[in-house]
Coordinates of C-alpha atoms in Angstrom, one line a residue:
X1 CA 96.9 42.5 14.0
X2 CA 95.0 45.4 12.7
X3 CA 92.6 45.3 9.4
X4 CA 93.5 46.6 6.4
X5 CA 89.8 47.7 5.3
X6 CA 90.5 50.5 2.5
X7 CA 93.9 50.2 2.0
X8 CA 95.3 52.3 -1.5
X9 CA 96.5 49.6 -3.4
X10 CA 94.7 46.1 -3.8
X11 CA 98.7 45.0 -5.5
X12 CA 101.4 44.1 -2.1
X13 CA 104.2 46.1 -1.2
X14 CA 107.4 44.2 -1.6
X15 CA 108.8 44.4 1.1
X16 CA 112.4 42.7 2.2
X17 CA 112.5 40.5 5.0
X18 CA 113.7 41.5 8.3
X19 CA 116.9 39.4 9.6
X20 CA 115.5 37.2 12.6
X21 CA 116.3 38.8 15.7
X22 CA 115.7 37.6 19.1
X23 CA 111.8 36.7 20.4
X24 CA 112.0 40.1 22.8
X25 CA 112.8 42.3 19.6
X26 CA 110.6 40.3 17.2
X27 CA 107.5 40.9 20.1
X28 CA 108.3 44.1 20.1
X29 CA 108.0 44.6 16.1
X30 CA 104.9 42.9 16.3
X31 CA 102.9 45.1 19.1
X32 CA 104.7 48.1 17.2
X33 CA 103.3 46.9 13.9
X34 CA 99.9 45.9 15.5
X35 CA 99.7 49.6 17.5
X36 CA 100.7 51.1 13.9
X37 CA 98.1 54.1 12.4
X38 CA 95.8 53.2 9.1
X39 CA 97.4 56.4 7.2
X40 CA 100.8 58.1 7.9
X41 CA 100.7 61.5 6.4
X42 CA 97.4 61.0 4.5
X43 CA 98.7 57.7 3.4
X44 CA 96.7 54.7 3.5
X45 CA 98.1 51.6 4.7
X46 CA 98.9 49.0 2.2
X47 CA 99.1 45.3 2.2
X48 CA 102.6 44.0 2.3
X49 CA 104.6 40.5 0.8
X50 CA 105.7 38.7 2.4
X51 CA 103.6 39.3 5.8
X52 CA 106.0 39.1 8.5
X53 CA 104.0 41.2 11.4
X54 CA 107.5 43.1 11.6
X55 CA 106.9 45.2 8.3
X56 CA 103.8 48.1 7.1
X57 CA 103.6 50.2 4.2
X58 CA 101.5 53.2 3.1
X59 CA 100.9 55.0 0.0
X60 CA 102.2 54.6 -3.6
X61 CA 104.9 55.3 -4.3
X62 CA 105.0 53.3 -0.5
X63 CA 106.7 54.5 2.5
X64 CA 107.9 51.3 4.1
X65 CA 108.6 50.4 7.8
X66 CA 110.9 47.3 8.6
X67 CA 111.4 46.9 12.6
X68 CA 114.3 45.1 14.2
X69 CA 116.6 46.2 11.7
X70 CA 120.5 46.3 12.1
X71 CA 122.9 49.8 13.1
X72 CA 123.0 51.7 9.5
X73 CA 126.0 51.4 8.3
X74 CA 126.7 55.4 8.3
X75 CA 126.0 55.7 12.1
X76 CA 129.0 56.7 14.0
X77 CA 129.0 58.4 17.5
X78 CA 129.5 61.6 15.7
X79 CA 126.7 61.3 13.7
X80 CA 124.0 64.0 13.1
X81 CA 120.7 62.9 14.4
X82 CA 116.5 64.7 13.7
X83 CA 115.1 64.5 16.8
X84 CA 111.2 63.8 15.8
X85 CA 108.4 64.1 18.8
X86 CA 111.4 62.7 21.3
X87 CA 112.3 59.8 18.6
X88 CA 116.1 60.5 17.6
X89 CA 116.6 58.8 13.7
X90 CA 119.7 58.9 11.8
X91 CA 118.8 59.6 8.3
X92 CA 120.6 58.3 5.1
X93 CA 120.0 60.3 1.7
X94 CA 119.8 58.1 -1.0
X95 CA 119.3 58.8 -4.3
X96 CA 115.7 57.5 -4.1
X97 CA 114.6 57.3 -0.6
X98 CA 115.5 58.8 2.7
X99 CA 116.3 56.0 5.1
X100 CA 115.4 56.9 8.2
X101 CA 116.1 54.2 11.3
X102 CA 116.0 55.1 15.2
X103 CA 118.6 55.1 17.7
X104 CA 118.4 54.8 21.5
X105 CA 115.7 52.3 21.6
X106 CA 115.5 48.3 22.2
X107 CA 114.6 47.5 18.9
X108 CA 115.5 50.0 15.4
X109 CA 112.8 50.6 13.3
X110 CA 113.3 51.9 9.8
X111 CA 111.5 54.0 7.3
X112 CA 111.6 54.2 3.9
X113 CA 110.4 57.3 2.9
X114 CA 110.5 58.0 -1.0
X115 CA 112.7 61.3 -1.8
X116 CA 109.8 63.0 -3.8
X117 CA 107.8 62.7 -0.6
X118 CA 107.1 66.2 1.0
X119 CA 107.3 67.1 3.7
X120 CA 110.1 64.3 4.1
X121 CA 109.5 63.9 8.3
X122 CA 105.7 63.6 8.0
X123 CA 105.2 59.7 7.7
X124 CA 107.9 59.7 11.2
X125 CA 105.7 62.1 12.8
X126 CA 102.5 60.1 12.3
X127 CA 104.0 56.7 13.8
X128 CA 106.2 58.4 16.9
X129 CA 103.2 57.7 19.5
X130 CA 103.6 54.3 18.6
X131 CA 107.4 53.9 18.9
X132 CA 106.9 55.8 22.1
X133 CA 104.4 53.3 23.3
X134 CA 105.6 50.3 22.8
X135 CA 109.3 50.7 23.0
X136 CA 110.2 53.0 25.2
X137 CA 113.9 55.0 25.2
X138 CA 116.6 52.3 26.4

């Protein structure tokens, strides 16, 4: 796993616990995780709680990333997708936070991006080469 030399924040990000999901998904997470940029969108990684190896975070107010998440619960086959760098992500508008959480791959990876946060698809920009790398399009 990489180092967290200069993270933002010496305080954790809370950060919910992923479901357990099979060993192929969960080795995915982790090479995702581990392949993972130091700052998304000129925000510096952050130190998360509980360390899983399937979560990151950046930034405060912190855009979180939770791999090997379930289908959202909005997603229907006639569902409006952002395509992102060749990364398709069905986005729920919360209140609070956009959720954003890929489709079409092995494993769904979600972002949390705070609402306030502009420009909202920067943070899935940054980490695309990643996704792309390690988990290619099913």
């Amino acid at each position: 796993m990489l180092g967290l030399a200069g993270c933002g924040s010496s305080t954790p990000v809370a950060v919910s616990p992923v479901p357990s999901s099979a060993p192929a998904a969960q080795d995915v997470c982790r090479r995702l995780v581990g392949a993972l940029p130091n700052k998304v969108d000129d925000l510096p990684r952050r130190h998360i709680s509980p360390e899983q190896g399937t979560t990151a975070a950046w930034g405060n107010p912190p855009v979180v990333l939770r791999c090997g998440v379930g289908k959202p619960a909005g997603l229907t086959p006639t569902s409006v997708l952002a395509g992102v760098n060749g990364i398709y992500w069905f986005i729920d508008d919360q209140p609070d936070v956009r959720i954003w959480t890929t489709v079409g791959r092995r494993v769904n990876v979600e972002m949390r991006i705070p609402s306030k946060h502009d420009p909202p698809q920067g943070p899935v920009v940054d980490i695309a080469a990643a996704i792309t790398a390690i988990d290619p399009k099913a």
